[in-house]
Coordinates of C-alpha atoms and ligand atoms in Angstrom, one line a residue:
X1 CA 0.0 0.0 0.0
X2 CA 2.4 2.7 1.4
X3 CA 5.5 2.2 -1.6
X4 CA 2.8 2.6 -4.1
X5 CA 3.1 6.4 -2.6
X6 CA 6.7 5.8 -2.1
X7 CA 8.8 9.2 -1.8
X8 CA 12.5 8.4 -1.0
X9 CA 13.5 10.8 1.3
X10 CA 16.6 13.2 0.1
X11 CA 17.0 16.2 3.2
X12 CA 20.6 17.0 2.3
X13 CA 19.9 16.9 -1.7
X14 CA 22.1 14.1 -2.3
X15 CA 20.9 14.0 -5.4
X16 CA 22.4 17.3 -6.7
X17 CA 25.9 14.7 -5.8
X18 CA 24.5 12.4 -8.8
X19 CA 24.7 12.8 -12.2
X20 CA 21.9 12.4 -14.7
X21 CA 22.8 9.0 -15.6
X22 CA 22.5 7.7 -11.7
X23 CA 19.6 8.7 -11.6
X24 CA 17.9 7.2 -15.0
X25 CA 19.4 4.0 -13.5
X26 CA 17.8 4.8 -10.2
X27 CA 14.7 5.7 -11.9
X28 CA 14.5 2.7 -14.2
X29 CA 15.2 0.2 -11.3
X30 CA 12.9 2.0 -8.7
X31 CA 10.0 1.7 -11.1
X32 CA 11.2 -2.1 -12.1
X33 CA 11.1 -2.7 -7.9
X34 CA 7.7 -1.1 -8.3
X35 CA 6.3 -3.5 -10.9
X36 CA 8.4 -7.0 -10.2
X37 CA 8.6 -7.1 -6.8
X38 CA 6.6 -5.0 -4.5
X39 CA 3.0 -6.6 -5.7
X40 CA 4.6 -10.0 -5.1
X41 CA 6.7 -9.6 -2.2
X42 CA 4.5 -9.9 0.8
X43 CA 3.3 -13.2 -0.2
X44 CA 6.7 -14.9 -1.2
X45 CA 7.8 -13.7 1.9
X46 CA 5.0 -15.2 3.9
X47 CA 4.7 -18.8 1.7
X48 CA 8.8 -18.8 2.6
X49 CA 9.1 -18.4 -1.3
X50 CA 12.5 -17.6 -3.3
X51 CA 10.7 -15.5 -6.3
X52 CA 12.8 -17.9 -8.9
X53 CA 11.2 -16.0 -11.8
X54 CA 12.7 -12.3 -10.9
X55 CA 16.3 -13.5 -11.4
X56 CA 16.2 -13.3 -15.3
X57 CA 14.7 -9.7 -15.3
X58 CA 17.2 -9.0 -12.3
X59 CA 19.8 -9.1 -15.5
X60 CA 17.9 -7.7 -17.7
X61 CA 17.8 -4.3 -15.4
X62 CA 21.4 -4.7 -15.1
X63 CA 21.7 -5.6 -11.3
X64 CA 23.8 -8.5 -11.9
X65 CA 27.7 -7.4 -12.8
X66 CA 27.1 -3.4 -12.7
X67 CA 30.1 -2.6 -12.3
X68 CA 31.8 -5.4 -14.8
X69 CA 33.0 -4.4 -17.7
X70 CA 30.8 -4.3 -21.0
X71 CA 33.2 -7.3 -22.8
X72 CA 32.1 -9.7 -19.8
X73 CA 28.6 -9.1 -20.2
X74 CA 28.2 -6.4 -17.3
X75 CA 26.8 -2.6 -17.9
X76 CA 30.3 -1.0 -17.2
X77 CA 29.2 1.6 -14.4
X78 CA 30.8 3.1 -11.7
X79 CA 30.3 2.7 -8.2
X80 CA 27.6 5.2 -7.4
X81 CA 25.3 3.4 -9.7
X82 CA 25.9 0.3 -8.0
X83 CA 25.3 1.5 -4.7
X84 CA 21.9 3.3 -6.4
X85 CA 21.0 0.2 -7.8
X86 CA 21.2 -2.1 -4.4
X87 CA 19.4 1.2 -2.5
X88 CA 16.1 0.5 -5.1
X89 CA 16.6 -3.4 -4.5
X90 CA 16.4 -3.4 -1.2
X91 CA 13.7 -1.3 -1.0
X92 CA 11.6 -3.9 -2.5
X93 CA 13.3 -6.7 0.3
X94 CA 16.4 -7.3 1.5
X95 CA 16.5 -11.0 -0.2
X96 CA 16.5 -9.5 -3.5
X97 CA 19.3 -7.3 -3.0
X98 CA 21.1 -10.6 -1.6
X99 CA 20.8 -11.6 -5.2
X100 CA 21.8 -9.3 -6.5
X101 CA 25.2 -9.0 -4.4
X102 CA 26.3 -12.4 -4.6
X103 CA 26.5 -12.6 -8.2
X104 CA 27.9 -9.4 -8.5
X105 CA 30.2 -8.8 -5.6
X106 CA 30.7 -12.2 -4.3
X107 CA 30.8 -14.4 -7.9
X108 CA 31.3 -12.4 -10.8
X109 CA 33.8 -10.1 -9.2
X110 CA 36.1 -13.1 -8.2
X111 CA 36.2 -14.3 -11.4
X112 CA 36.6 -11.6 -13.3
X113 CA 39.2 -10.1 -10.9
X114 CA 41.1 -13.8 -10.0
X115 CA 40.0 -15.6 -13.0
X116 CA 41.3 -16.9 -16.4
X117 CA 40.4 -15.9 -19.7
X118 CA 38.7 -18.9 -20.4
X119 CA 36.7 -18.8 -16.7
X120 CA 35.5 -15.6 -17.5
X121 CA 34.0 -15.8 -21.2
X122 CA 32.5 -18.9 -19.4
X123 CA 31.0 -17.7 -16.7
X124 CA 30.4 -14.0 -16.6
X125 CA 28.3 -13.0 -19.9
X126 CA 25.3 -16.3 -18.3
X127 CA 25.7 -14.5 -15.0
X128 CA 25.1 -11.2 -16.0
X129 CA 22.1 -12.3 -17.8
X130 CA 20.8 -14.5 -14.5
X131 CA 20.8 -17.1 -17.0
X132 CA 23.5 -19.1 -14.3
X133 CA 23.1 -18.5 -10.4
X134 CA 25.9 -18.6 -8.1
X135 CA 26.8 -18.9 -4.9
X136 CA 29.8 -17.8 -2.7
X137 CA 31.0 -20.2 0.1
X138 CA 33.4 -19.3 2.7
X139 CA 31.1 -19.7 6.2
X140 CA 31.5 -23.1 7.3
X141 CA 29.7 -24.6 10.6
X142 CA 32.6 -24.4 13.0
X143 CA 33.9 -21.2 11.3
X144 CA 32.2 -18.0 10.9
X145 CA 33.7 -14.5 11.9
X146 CA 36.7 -16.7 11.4
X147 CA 36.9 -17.6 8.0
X148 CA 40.8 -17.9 8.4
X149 CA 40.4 -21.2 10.6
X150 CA 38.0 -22.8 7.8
X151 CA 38.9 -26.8 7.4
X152 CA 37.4 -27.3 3.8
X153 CA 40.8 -28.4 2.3
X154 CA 41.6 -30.2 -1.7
X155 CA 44.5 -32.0 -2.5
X156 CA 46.2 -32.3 -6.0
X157 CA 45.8 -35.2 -7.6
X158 CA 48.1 -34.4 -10.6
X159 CA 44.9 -34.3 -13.3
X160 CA 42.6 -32.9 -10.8
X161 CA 41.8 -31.8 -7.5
X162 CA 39.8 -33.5 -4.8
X163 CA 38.0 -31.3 -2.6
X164 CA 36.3 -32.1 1.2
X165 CA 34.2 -30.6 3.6
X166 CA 31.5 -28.3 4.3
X167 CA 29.9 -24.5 3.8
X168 CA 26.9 -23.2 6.0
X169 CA 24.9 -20.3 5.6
X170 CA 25.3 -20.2 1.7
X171 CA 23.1 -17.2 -0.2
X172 CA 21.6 -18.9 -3.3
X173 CA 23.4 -22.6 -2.5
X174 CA 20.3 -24.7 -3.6
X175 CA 19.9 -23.5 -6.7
X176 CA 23.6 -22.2 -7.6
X177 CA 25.1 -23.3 -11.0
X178 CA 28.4 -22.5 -9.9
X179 CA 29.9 -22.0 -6.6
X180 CA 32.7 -19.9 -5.6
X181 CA 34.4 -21.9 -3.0
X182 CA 37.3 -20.7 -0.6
X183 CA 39.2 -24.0 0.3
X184 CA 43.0 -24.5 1.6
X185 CA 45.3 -26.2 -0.8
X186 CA 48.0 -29.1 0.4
X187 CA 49.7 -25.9 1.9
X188 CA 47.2 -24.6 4.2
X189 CA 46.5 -22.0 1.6
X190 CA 43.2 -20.4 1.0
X191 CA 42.4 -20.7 -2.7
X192 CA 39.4 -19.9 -4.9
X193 CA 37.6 -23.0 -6.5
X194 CA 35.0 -23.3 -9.3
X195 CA 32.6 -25.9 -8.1
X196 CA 29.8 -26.5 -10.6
X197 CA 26.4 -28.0 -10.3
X198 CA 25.9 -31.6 -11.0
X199 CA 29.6 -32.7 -10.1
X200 CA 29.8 -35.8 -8.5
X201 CA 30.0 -35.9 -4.3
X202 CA 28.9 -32.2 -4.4
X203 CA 25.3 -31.5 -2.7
X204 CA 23.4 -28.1 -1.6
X205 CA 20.7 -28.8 0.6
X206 CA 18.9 -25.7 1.7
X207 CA 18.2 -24.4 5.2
X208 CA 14.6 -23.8 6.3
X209 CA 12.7 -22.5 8.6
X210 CA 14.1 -19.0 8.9
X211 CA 12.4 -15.8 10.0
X212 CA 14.6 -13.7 8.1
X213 CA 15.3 -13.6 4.2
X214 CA 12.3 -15.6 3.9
X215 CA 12.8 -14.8 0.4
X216 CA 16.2 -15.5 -0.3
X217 CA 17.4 -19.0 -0.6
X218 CA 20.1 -20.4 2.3
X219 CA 21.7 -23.8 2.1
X220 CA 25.0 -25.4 3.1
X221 CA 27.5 -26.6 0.3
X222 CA 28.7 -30.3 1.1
X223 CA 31.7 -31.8 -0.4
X224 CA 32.3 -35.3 -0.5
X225 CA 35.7 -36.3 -2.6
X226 CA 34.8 -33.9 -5.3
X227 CA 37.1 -34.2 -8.4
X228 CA 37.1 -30.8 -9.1
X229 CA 39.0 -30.0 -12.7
X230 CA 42.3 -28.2 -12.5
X231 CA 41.0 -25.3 -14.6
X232 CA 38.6 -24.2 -12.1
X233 CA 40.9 -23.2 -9.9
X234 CA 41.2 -19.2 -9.4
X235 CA 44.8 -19.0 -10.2
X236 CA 45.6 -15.1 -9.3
X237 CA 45.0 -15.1 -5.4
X238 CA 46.1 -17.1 -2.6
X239 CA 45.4 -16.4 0.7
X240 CA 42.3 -14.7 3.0
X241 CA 42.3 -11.6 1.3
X242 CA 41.0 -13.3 -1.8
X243 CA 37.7 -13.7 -0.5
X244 CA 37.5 -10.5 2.1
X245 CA 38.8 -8.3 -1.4
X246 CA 35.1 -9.5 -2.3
X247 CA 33.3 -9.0 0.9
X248 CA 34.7 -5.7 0.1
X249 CA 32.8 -5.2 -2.7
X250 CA 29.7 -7.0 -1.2
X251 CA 30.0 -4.5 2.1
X252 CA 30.1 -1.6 0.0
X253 CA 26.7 -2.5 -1.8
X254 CA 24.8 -3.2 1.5
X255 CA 26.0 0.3 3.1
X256 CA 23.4 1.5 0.1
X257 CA 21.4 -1.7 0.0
X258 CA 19.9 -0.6 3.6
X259 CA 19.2 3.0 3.3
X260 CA 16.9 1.8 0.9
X261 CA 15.1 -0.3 3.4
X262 CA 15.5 2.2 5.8
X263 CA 13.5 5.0 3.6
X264 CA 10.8 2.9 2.7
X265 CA 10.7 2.0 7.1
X266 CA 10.8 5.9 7.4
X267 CA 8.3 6.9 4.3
X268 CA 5.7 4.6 5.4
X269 CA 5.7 6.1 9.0
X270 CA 5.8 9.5 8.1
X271 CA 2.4 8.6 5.5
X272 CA 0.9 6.7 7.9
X273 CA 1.4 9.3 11.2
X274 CA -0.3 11.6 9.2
X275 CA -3.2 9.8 8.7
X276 CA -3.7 8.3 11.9
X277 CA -5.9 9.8 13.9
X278 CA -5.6 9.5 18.1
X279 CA -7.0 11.9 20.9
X280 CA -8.3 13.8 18.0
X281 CA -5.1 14.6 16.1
X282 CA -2.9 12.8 13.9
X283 CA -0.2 10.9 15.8
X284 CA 2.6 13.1 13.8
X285 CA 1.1 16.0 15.7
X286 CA 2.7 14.5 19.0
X287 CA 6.1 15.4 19.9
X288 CA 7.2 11.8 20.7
X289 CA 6.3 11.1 17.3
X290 CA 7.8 14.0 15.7
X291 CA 11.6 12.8 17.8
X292 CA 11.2 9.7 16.2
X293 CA 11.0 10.5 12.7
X294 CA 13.2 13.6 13.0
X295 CA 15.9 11.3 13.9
X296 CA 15.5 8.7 11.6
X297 CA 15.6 11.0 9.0
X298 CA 18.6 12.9 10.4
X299 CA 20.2 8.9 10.3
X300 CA 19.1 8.2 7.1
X301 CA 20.8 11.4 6.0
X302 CA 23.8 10.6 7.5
X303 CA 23.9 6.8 6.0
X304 CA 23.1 8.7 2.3
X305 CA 26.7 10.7 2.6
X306 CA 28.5 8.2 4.3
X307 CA 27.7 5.6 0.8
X308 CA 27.8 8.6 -1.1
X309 CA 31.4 9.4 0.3
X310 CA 32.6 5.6 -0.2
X311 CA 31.0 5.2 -3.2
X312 CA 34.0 8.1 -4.6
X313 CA 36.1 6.7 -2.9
X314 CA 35.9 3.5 -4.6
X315 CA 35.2 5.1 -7.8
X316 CA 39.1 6.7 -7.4
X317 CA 40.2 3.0 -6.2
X318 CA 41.1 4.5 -2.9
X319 CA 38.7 3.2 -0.7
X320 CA 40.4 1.2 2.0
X321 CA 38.2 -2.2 3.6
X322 CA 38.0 -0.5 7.3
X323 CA 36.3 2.9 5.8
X324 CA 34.0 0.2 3.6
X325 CA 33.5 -0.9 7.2
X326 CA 32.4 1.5 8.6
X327 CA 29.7 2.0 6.5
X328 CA 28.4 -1.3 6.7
X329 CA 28.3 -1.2 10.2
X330 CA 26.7 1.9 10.6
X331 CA 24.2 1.5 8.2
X332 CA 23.2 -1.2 9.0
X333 CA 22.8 -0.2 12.4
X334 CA 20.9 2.9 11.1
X335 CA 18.1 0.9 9.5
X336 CA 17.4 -1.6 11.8
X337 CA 17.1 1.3 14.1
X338 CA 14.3 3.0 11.8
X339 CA 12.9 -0.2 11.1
X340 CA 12.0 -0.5 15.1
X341 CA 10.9 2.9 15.2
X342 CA 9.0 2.6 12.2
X343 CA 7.2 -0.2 13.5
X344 CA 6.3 1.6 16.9
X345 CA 4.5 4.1 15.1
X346 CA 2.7 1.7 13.2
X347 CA 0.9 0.4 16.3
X348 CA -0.6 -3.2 15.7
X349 CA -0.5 -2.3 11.8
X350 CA 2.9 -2.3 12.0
X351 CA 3.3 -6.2 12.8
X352 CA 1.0 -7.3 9.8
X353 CA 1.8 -7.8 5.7
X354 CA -0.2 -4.6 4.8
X355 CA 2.8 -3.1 5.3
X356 CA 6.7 -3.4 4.6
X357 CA 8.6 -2.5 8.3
X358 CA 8.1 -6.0 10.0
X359 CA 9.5 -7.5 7.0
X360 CA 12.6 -5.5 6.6
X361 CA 13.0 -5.7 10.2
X362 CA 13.5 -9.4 10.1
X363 CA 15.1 -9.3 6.8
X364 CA 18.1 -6.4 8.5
X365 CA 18.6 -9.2 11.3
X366 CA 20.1 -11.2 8.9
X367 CA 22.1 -8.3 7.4
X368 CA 23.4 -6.8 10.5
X369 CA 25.5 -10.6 10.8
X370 CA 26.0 -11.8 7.7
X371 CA 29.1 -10.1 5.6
X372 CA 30.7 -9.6 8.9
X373 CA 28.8 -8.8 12.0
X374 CA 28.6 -5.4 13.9
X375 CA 30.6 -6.4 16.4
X376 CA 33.3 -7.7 13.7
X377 CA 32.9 -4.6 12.2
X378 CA 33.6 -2.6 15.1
X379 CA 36.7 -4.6 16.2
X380 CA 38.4 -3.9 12.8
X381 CA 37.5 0.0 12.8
X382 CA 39.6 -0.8 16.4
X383 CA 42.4 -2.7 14.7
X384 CA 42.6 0.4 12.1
X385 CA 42.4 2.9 14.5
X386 CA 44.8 1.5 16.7
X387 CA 47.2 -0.9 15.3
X388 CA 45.9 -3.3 17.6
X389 CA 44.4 -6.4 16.5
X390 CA 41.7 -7.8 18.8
X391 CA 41.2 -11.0 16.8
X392 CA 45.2 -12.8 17.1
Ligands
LIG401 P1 43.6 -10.4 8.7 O1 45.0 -10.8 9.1 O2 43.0 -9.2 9.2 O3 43.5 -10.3 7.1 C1 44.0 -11.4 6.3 C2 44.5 -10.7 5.0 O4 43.4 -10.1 4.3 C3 43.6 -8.7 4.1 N1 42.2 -8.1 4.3 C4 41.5 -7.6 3.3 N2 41.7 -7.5 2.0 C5 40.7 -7.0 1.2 N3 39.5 -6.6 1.7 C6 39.3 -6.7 3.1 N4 38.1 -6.4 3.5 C7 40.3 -7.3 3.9 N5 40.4 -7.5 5.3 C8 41.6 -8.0 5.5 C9 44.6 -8.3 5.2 O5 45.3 -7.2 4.8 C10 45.5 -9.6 5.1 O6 46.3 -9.5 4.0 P2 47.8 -10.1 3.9 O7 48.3 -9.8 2.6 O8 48.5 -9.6 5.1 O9 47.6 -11.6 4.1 O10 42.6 -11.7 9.0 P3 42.0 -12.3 10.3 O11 42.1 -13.8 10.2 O12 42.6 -11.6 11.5 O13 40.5 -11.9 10.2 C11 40.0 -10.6 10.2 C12 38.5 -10.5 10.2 C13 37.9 -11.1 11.4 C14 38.2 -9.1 10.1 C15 37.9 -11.2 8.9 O14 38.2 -12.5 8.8 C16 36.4 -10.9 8.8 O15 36.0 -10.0 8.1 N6 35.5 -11.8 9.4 C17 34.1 -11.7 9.1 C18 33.7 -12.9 8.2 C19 32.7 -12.4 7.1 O16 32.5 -11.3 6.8 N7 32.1 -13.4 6.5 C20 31.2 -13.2 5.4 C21 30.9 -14.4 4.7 S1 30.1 -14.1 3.1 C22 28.5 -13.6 3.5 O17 28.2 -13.3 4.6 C23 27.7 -13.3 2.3 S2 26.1 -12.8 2.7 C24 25.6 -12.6 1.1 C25 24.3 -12.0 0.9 O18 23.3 -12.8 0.9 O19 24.2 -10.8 0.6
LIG402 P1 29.9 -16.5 14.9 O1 31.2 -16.2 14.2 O2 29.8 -17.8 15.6 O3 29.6 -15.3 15.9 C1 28.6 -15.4 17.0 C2 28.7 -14.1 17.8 O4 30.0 -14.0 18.4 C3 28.4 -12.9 17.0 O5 27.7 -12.0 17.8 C4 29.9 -12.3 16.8 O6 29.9 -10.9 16.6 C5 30.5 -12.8 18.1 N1 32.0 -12.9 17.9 C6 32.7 -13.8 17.2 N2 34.0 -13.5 17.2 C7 34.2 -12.5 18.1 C8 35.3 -11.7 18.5 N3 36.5 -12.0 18.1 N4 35.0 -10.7 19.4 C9 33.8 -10.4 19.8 N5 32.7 -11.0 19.4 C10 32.9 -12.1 18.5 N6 28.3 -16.9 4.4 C11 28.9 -17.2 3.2 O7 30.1 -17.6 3.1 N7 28.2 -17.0 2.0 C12 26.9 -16.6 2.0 O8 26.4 -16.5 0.9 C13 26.3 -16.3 3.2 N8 25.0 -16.0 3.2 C14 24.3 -15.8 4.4 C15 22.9 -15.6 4.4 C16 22.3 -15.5 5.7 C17 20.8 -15.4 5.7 C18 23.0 -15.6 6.9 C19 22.3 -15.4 8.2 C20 24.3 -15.8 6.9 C21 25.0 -15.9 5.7 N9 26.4 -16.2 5.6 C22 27.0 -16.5 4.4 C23 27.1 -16.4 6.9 C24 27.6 -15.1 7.6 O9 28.6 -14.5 6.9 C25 27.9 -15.5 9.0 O10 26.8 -15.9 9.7 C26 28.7 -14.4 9.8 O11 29.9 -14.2 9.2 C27 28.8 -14.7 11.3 O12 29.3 -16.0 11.5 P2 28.5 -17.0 12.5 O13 27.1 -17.0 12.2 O14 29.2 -18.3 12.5 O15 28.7 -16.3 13.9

């Protein structure tokens, strides 16, 4: 009901920061969020649903590989149009955006950024066009915050490799055609493996029962003696960084992902308390109600320049992972804050499907701990800061 009326809140005029090409892209994906996903959204959620059928026009609006170049099948934009283009995502759901990141920050951008020639022409042009799914596995059951201690190992067995063990928690597992898997080599060394559907000793099963990303898929990625061939090996990266380089990437796009969420929390209160009548006056007449939505805005703000600030940064390759950080954490924070104060104002209404908040409140529980969680995030702004590491 209340993002048919949607107005994205813009106090600071962030959008005099964009040029006329972000915001055609915002635009077009805003009104594609508009037609594809909100009139469906409630309901997938509810029925526990993945909506399987979006992920093909997902590439045809370009959200798969924005930033990849043009030869690889991507749309060749910079990093402001990324970050626009998981704001309008996630303002239809969080599990869309999810889709959205893993193939672009967490698959494609591996392989096109560790991959081979030959890896690349095979992979990236069908997952820019949604026409392959994949899936990026480097959680396991035993090892979460601390990727670095992960036990899923392969061995080199001269014409191919064999590869054991397990990945939990995996975005997209059940229904990936090809899995970017972070395993350590004879070495102890983390590598990057191609691990395709269908390959023998290799299943996905999926996790259920969640109350959050109810409409994103989540399984594990089991590996039982997998002969995995040696040309899907990532051959330019060795060691963690390989796969926090993508988290990277992946943080950056949920630091916008969220403000999305976080306007839609925000627009529908402010609609809604001025519509809702109590002791004779609309609720947005009170002043408790008027604190609330003065400071989400005034957070929401904040978020838009802190993404909008990263976003150059990135665009000028200077970025470094602890200011990407930073605004994950925070803005992350930020909307799971409005999303609870949204709610409040809301009253009962605010628990039920007529209207978004409960859904990307549950949805931002998952976000706030997956990529790194907020306590994660704050130990390595206090690792940058100073010098110290908390983890080792
Ligand atoms: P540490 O010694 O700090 O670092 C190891 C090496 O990596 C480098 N590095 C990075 N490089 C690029 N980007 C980053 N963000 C980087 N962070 C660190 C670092 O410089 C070092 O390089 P080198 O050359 O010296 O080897 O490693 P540590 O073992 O102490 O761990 C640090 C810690 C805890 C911060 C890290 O492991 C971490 O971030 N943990 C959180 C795990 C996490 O975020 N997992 C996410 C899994 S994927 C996911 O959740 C997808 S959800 C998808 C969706 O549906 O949207
Ligand atoms: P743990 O690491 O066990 O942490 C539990 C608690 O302990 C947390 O509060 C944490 O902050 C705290 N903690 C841990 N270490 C410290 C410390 N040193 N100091 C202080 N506190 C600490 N992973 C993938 O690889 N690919 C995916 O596609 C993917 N998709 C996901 C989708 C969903 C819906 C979810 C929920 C998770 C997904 N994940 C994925 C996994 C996600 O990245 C992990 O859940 C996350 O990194 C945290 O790991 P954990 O759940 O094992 O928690």
């Amino acid at each position: 009901m209340s993002t048919i009326r949607y107005q994205s809140p813009d106090y600071y005029w962030v959008d005099e920061l964009l040029t006329d090409e972000h915001k055609l892209i915002r635009g077009s994906v805003r009104d594609w969020v508009n037609r594809a996903v909100i009139p469906i959204i409630d309901e997938a959620n509810q029925k526990h649903e993945f909506p399987r059928h979006l992920t093909k026009e997902l590439g045809e609006i370009g959200a798969f590989g924005p930033y990849i170049p043009v030869e690889y099948g991507g749309a060749g934009l910079d990093q402001i149009a990324y970050g626009l283009i998981m704001q309008e995502l996630e303002r239809g759901d969080s599990s869309i955006r999810s889709a959205a990141s893993v193939q672009s920050s967490l698959v494609m951008y591996p392989i096109y950024k560790y991959g081979t020639e030959e890896q690349k022409r095979k992979f990236l042009p069908k997952l820019a066009t949604g026409d392959l799914i994949g899936a990026f596995g480097l959680t396991e059951p035993n090892h979460g915050s601390d990727p670095g201690s992960m036990l899923t190992h392969f061995t080199d067995e001269g014409d191919h490799y064999l590869l054991n063990g397990s990945k939990m928690w995996i975005t997209n597992s059940p229904i990936a055609d090809v899995s970017v898997v972070w395993a350590k080599d004879g070495e102890g060394k983390i590598r990057g493996l191609l691990v395709e559907k269908g390959m023998e000793g290799f299943t996905a099963p999926e996790t259920l029962r969640k109350w959050s990303l109810r409409s994103s898929l989540t399984g594990e990625l089991v590996f039982d003696n997998v002969k995995v061939p040696k040309e899907n090996l990532l051959p330019c990266i060795h060691g963690l960084k390989g796969p926090l380089s993508c988290l990277s990437s992946a943080r950056y796009g949920i630091a916008w992902g969220v403000i999305g969420a976080a306007m839609d929390c925000y627009d529908t209160a402010l609609q809604y308390s001025k519509e809702r009548k109590q002791f004779g006056k609309p609720i947005a007449a009170f002043q408790l109600t008027q604190k609330k939505l003065a400071e989400m805005l005034t957070e929401i703000t904040k978020a838009q320049l802190l993404a909008w600030r990263v976003g150059v940064l990135r665009n000028e390759d200077r970025a470094t992972p602890a200011q990407i950080s930073m605004a994950k954490r925070n803005n992350v924070k930020m909307a799971l804050d409005v999303a609870r104060e949204s709610r409040q104002i809301l009253g009962a209404m605010g628990i039920t499907g007529d209207f978004p908040i409960m859904r990307h409140m549950m949805n931002l529980e998952s976000v706030i701990t997956y990529e790194g969680t907020h306590d994660i995030h704050l130990l390595i702004t206090g690792n940058d800061i100073t010098g110290e590491s908390a983890f080792s």
